[in-house]
Amino acid sequence: MKPLENADPKWLSRAVLLVGATMAYNVVEALVALWEGHRAGSIALVGFGLDSVIECAAAAALFWRLRVERGGADSEHIEEVETRVHRFVGATFLLLALYVVAQAGWSLWSRSVAEESLIGIALAVASALIMPLVAWGKIRAARKIGSRALEAEAKETIACSLLSWILLLGL
């Protein structure tokens, strides 16, 4: 998918809004999960908070890419930024996969059981319900503006919602 020559400004604005909202949500999610995970002694919640930091980095890169297009850059520059951001989002996916493997390995090795946390449960429920809707909106916007990077970042948002369900089951 190549960025569209004349992307619809309405969809570009929606994409910026969705990515900005994702960043803001992930910052709050990270802070709450890290704080509550430390307080409750929950490795699962701390790991979930670290995952939110990774997702925030991907969203920040995408926010930059969308701002470049919104700022009126020429299509060649947009394509160059799109490619860089797409690769960066791919790298964050790898970090996410490493996190999941390391978290699972550590939990098995240490035979740790997730600690119960009402705040953690509420956070997991909120993320499990909100993130699929946000991802759907980003996928739709990605197709309308022709952004593979946005579509990849939306899939990372789907991974976040799946991790939320896993965290919920663990808590």
C-alpha positions as protocol buffer text, in pm:
chain_id: "A"
residue {
  index: 1
  type: MET
  ca { x: 0 y: 0 z: 0 }
}
residue {
  index: 2
  type: LYS
  ca { x: 150 y: 328 z: -111 }
}
residue {
  index: 3
  type: PRO
  ca { x: 48 y: 656 z: 59 }
}
residue {
  index: 4
  type: LEU
  ca { x: -226 y: 812 z: -150 }
}
residue {
  index: 5
  type: GLU
  ca { x: -128 y: 1116 z: -356 }
}
residue {
  index: 6
  type: ASN
  ca { x: -419 y: 1319 z: -222 }
}
residue {
  index: 7
  type: ALA
  ca { x: -525 y: 1151 z: 100 }
}
residue {
  index: 8
  type: ASP
  ca { x: -863 y: 1264 z: 226 }
}
residue {
  index: 9
  type: PRO
  ca { x: -793 y: 1529 z: 495 }
}
residue {
  index: 10
  type: LYS
  ca { x: -1088 y: 1400 z: 698 }
}
residue {
  index: 11
  type: TRP
  ca { x: -934 y: 1051 z: 722 }
}
residue {
  index: 12
  type: LEU
  ca { x: -590 y: 1191 z: 786 }
}
residue {
  index: 13
  type: SER
  ca { x: -731 y: 1392 z: 1077 }
}
residue {
  index: 14
  type: ARG
  ca { x: -907 y: 1082 z: 1210 }
}
residue {
  index: 15
  type: ALA
  ca { x: -582 y: 887 z: 1189 }
}
residue {
  index: 16
  type: VAL
  ca { x: -398 y: 1159 z: 1382 }
}
residue {
  index: 17
  type: LEU
  ca { x: -673 y: 1161 z: 1645 }
}
residue {
  index: 18
  type: LEU
  ca { x: -674 y: 781 z: 1681 }
}
residue {
  index: 19
  type: VAL
  ca { x: -296 y: 757 z: 1707 }
}
residue {
  index: 20
  type: GLY
  ca { x: -280 y: 1049 z: 1950 }
}
residue {
  index: 21
  type: ALA
  ca { x: -551 y: 888 z: 2163 }
}
residue {
  index: 22
  type: THR
  ca { x: -361 y: 557 z: 2154 }
}
residue {
  index: 23
  type: MET
  ca { x: -46 y: 730 z: 2275 }
}
residue {
  index: 24
  type: ALA
  ca { x: -227 y: 907 z: 2557 }
}
residue {
  index: 25
  type: TYR
  ca { x: -407 y: 589 z: 2662 }
}
residue {
  index: 26
  type: ASN
  ca { x: -85 y: 385 z: 2656 }
}
residue {
  index: 27
  type: VAL
  ca { x: 96 y: 640 z: 2872 }
}
residue {
  index: 28
  type: VAL
  ca { x: -181 y: 617 z: 3134 }
}
residue {
  index: 29
  type: GLU
  ca { x: -197 y: 238 z: 3094 }
}
residue {
  index: 30
  type: ALA
  ca { x: 180 y: 208 z: 3143 }
}
residue {
  index: 31
  type: LEU
  ca { x: 186 y: 430 z: 3451 }
}
residue {
  index: 32
  type: VAL
  ca { x: -108 y: 254 z: 3617 }
}
residue {
  index: 33
  type: ALA
  ca { x: 15 y: -97 z: 3530 }
}
residue {
  index: 34
  type: LEU
  ca { x: 372 y: -29 z: 3644 }
}
residue {
  index: 35
  type: TRP
  ca { x: 260 y: 139 z: 3966 }
}
residue {
  index: 36
  type: GLU
  ca { x: -4 y: -120 z: 4053 }
}
residue {
  index: 37
  type: GLY
  ca { x: 215 y: -409 z: 3942 }
}
residue {
  index: 38
  type: HIS
  ca { x: 492 y: -292 z: 4174 }
}
residue {
  index: 39
  type: ARG
  ca { x: 246 y: -232 z: 4460 }
}
residue {
  index: 40
  type: ALA
  ca { x: 76 y: -570 z: 4421 }
}
residue {
  index: 41
  type: GLY
  ca { x: 396 y: -758 z: 4340 }
}
residue {
  index: 42
  type: SER
  ca { x: 249 y: -869 z: 4008 }
}
residue {
  index: 43
  type: ILE
  ca { x: 505 y: -957 z: 3740 }
}
residue {
  index: 44
  type: ALA
  ca { x: 218 y: -982 z: 3490 }
}
residue {
  index: 45
  type: LEU
  ca { x: 105 y: -623 z: 3553 }
}
residue {
  index: 46
  type: VAL
  ca { x: 459 y: -485 z: 3540 }
}
residue {
  index: 47
  type: GLY
  ca { x: 510 y: -668 z: 3212 }
}
residue {
  index: 48
  type: PHE
  ca { x: 183 y: -529 z: 3080 }
}
residue {
  index: 49
  type: GLY
  ca { x: 306 y: -179 z: 3168 }
}
residue {
  index: 50
  type: LEU
  ca { x: 631 y: -238 z: 2980 }
}
residue {
  index: 51
  type: ASP
  ca { x: 430 y: -358 z: 2680 }
}
residue {
  index: 52
  type: SER
  ca { x: 239 y: -29 z: 2692 }
}
residue {
  index: 53
  type: VAL
  ca { x: 569 y: 161 z: 2671 }
}
residue {
  index: 54
  type: ILE
  ca { x: 662 y: -36 z: 2356 }
}
residue {
  index: 55
  type: GLU
  ca { x: 322 y: 39 z: 2202 }
}
residue {
  index: 56
  type: CYS
  ca { x: 356 y: 406 z: 2291 }
}
residue {
  index: 57
  type: ALA
  ca { x: 687 y: 420 z: 2102 }
}
residue {
  index: 58
  type: ALA
  ca { x: 520 y: 275 z: 1791 }
}
residue {
  index: 59
  type: ALA
  ca { x: 231 y: 521 z: 1818 }
}
residue {
  index: 60
  type: ALA
  ca { x: 472 y: 814 z: 1862 }
}
residue {
  index: 61
  type: ALA
  ca { x: 657 y: 719 z: 1543 }
}
residue {
  index: 62
  type: LEU
  ca { x: 328 y: 691 z: 1357 }
}
residue {
  index: 63
  type: PHE
  ca { x: 210 y: 1024 z: 1494 }
}
residue {
  index: 64
  type: TRP
  ca { x: 524 y: 1180 z: 1344 }
}
residue {
  index: 65
  type: ARG
  ca { x: 457 y: 1014 z: 1007 }
}
residue {
  index: 66
  type: LEU
  ca { x: 99 y: 1145 z: 1000 }
}
residue {
  index: 67
  type: ARG
  ca { x: 210 y: 1496 z: 1100 }
}
residue {
  index: 68
  type: VAL
  ca { x: 456 y: 1497 z: 809 }
}
residue {
  index: 69
  type: GLU
  ca { x: 175 y: 1423 z: 563 }
}
residue {
  index: 70
  type: ARG
  ca { x: -63 y: 1663 z: 732 }
}
residue {
  index: 71
  type: GLY
  ca { x: 204 y: 1932 z: 712 }
}
residue {
  index: 72
  type: GLY
  ca { x: 190 y: 1917 z: 333 }
}
residue {
  index: 73
  type: ALA
  ca { x: 510 y: 1725 z: 256 }
}
residue {
  index: 74
  type: ASP
  ca { x: 553 y: 1600 z: -98 }
}
residue {
  index: 75
  type: SER
  ca { x: 464 y: 1237 z: -178 }
}
residue {
  index: 76
  type: GLU
  ca { x: 830 y: 1130 z: -206 }
}
residue {
  index: 77
  type: HIS
  ca { x: 906 y: 1252 z: 146 }
}
residue {
  index: 78
  type: ILE
  ca { x: 587 y: 1095 z: 282 }
}
residue {
  index: 79
  type: GLU
  ca { x: 684 y: 762 z: 122 }
}
residue {
  index: 80
  type: GLU
  ca { x: 1032 y: 783 z: 278 }
}
residue {
  index: 81
  type: VAL
  ca { x: 891 y: 856 z: 625 }
}
residue {
  index: 82
  type: GLU
  ca { x: 624 y: 587 z: 579 }
}
residue {
  index: 83
  type: THR
  ca { x: 894 y: 327 z: 509 }
}
residue {
  index: 84
  type: ARG
  ca { x: 1102 y: 428 z: 810 }
}
residue {
  index: 85
  type: VAL
  ca { x: 803 y: 422 z: 1043 }
}
residue {
  index: 86
  type: HIS
  ca { x: 682 y: 90 z: 901 }
}
residue {
  index: 87
  type: ARG
  ca { x: 1023 y: -62 z: 982 }
}
residue {
  index: 88
  type: PHE
  ca { x: 1019 y: 93 z: 1330 }
}
residue {
  index: 89
  type: VAL
  ca { x: 672 y: -48 z: 1401 }
}
residue {
  index: 90
  type: GLY
  ca { x: 803 y: -386 z: 1281 }
}
residue {
  index: 91
  type: ALA
  ca { x: 1089 y: -357 z: 1531 }
}
residue {
  index: 92
  type: THR
  ca { x: 843 y: -278 z: 1810 }
}
residue {
  index: 93
  type: PHE
  ca { x: 647 y: -590 z: 1711 }
}
residue {
  index: 94
  type: LEU
  ca { x: 969 y: -789 z: 1757 }
}
residue {
  index: 95
  type: LEU
  ca { x: 1020 y: -627 z: 2098 }
}
residue {
  index: 96
  type: LEU
  ca { x: 663 y: -717 z: 2185 }
}
residue {
  index: 97
  type: ALA
  ca { x: 723 y: -1080 z: 2082 }
}
residue {
  index: 98
  type: LEU
  ca { x: 1045 y: -1090 z: 2286 }
}
residue {
  index: 99
  type: TYR
  ca { x: 857 y: -947 z: 2583 }
}
residue {
  index: 100
  type: VAL
  ca { x: 587 y: -1216 z: 2559 }
}
residue {
  index: 101
  type: VAL
  ca { x: 845 y: -1496 z: 2533 }
}
residue {
  index: 102
  type: ALA
  ca { x: 1057 y: -1354 z: 2818 }
}
residue {
  index: 103
  type: GLN
  ca { x: 750 y: -1296 z: 3038 }
}
residue {
  index: 104
  type: ALA
  ca { x: 620 y: -1648 z: 2978 }
}
residue {
  index: 105
  type: GLY
  ca { x: 965 y: -1799 z: 3030 }
}
residue {
  index: 106
  type: TRP
  ca { x: 1022 y: -1608 z: 3352 }
}
residue {
  index: 107
  type: SER
  ca { x: 678 y: -1698 z: 3486 }
}
residue {
  index: 108
  type: LEU
  ca { x: 743 y: -2066 z: 3415 }
}
residue {
  index: 109
  type: TRP
  ca { x: 1096 y: -2058 z: 3553 }
}
residue {
  index: 110
  type: SER
  ca { x: 1003 y: -1876 z: 3873 }
}
residue {
  index: 111
  type: ARG
  ca { x: 671 y: -2060 z: 3902 }
}
residue {
  index: 112
  type: SER
  ca { x: 514 y: -1727 z: 3979 }
}
residue {
  index: 113
  type: VAL
  ca { x: 141 y: -1685 z: 3994 }
}
residue {
  index: 114
  type: ALA
  ca { x: -14 y: -1352 z: 3903 }
}
residue {
  index: 115
  type: GLU
  ca { x: -125 y: -1156 z: 4206 }
}
residue {
  index: 116
  type: GLU
  ca { x: -486 y: -1040 z: 4225 }
}
residue {
  index: 117
  type: SER
  ca { x: -533 y: -667 z: 4174 }
}
residue {
  index: 118
  type: LEU
  ca { x: -870 y: -497 z: 4131 }
}
residue {
  index: 119
  type: ILE
  ca { x: -703 y: -199 z: 3962 }
}
residue {
  index: 120
  type: GLY
  ca { x: -517 y: -438 z: 3731 }
}
residue {
  index: 121
  type: ILE
  ca { x: -839 y: -620 z: 3648 }
}
residue {
  index: 122
  type: ALA
  ca { x: -1018 y: -291 z: 3572 }
}
residue {
  index: 123
  type: LEU
  ca { x: -726 y: -181 z: 3351 }
}
residue {
  index: 124
  type: ALA
  ca { x: -724 y: -512 z: 3163 }
}
residue {
  index: 125
  type: VAL
  ca { x: -1103 y: -499 z: 3108 }
}
residue {
  index: 126
  type: ALA
  ca { x: -1084 y: -140 z: 2981 }
}
residue {
  index: 127
  type: SER
  ca { x: -802 y: -225 z: 2740 }
}
residue {
  index: 128
  type: ALA
  ca { x: -969 y: -545 z: 2622 }
}
residue {
  index: 129
  type: LEU
  ca { x: -1284 y: -350 z: 2535 }
}
residue {
  index: 130
  type: ILE
  ca { x: -1137 y: -23 z: 2404 }
}
residue {
  index: 131
  type: MET
  ca { x: -835 y: -135 z: 2204 }
}
residue {
  index: 132
  type: PRO
  ca { x: -1018 y: -349 z: 1943 }
}
residue {
  index: 133
  type: LEU
  ca { x: -1243 y: -52 z: 1859 }
}
residue {
  index: 134
  type: VAL
  ca { x: -942 y: 179 z: 1826 }
}
residue {
  index: 135
  type: ALA
  ca { x: -762 y: -79 z: 1611 }
}
residue {
  index: 136
  type: TRP
  ca { x: -1064 y: -111 z: 1382 }
}
residue {
  index: 137
  type: GLY
  ca { x: -1073 y: 267 z: 1337 }
}
residue {
  index: 138
  type: LYS
  ca { x: -700 y: 277 z: 1260 }
}
residue {
  index: 139
  type: ILE
  ca { x: -726 y: -5 z: 1005 }
}
residue {
  index: 140
  type: ARG
  ca { x: -1008 y: 178 z: 830 }
}
residue {
  index: 141
  type: ALA
  ca { x: -812 y: 506 z: 832 }
}
residue {
  index: 142
  type: ALA
  ca { x: -498 y: 326 z: 711 }
}
residue {
  index: 143
  type: ARG
  ca { x: -680 y: 195 z: 407 }
}
residue {
  index: 144
  type: LYS
  ca { x: -833 y: 534 z: 331 }
}
residue {
  index: 145
  type: ILE
  ca { x: -496 y: 717 z: 342 }
}
residue {
  index: 146
  type: GLY
  ca { x: -286 y: 429 z: 207 }
}
residue {
  index: 147
  type: SER
  ca { x: -59 y: 379 z: 509 }
}
residue {
  index: 148
  type: ARG
  ca { x: 98 y: 37 z: 568 }
}
residue {
  index: 149
  type: ALA
  ca { x: 266 y: 176 z: 879 }
}
residue {
  index: 150
  type: LEU
  ca { x: -69 y: 276 z: 1030 }
}
residue {
  index: 151
  type: GLU
  ca { x: -215 y: -64 z: 944 }
}
residue {
  index: 152
  type: ALA
  ca { x: 81 y: -239 z: 1112 }
}
residue {
  index: 153
  type: GLU
  ca { x: 48 y: -19 z: 1420 }
}
residue {
  index: 154
  type: ALA
  ca { x: -324 y: -102 z: 1431 }
}
residue {
  index: 155
  type: LYS
  ca { x: -233 y: -471 z: 1439 }
}
residue {
  index: 156
  type: GLU
  ca { x: -7 y: -396 z: 1734 }
}
residue {
  index: 157
  type: THR
  ca { x: -310 y: -240 z: 1901 }
}
residue {
  index: 158
  type: ILE
  ca { x: -495 y: -568 z: 1840 }
}
residue {
  index: 159
  type: ALA
  ca { x: -204 y: -750 z: 2007 }
}
residue {
  index: 160
  type: CYS
  ca { x: -249 y: -514 z: 2304 }
}
residue {
  index: 161
  type: SER
  ca { x: -612 y: -615 z: 2337 }
}
residue {
  index: 162
  type: LEU
  ca { x: -517 y: -984 z: 2323 }
}
residue {
  index: 163
  type: LEU
  ca { x: -254 y: -928 z: 2593 }
}
residue {
  index: 164
  type: SER
  ca { x: -524 y: -755 z: 2797 }
}
residue {
  index: 165
  type: TRP
  ca { x: -738 y: -1069 z: 2783 }
}
residue {
  index: 166
  type: ILE
  ca { x: -437 y: -1282 z: 2880 }
}
residue {
  index: 167
  type: LEU
  ca { x: -360 y: -1047 z: 3170 }
}
residue {
  index: 168
  type: LEU
  ca { x: -725 y: -1060 z: 3276 }
}
residue {
  index: 169
  type: LEU
  ca { x: -722 y: -1439 z: 3279 }
}
residue {
  index: 170
  type: GLY
  ca { x: -398 y: -1434 z: 3479 }
}
residue {
  index: 171
  type: LEU
  ca { x: -523 y: -1186 z: 3736 }
}
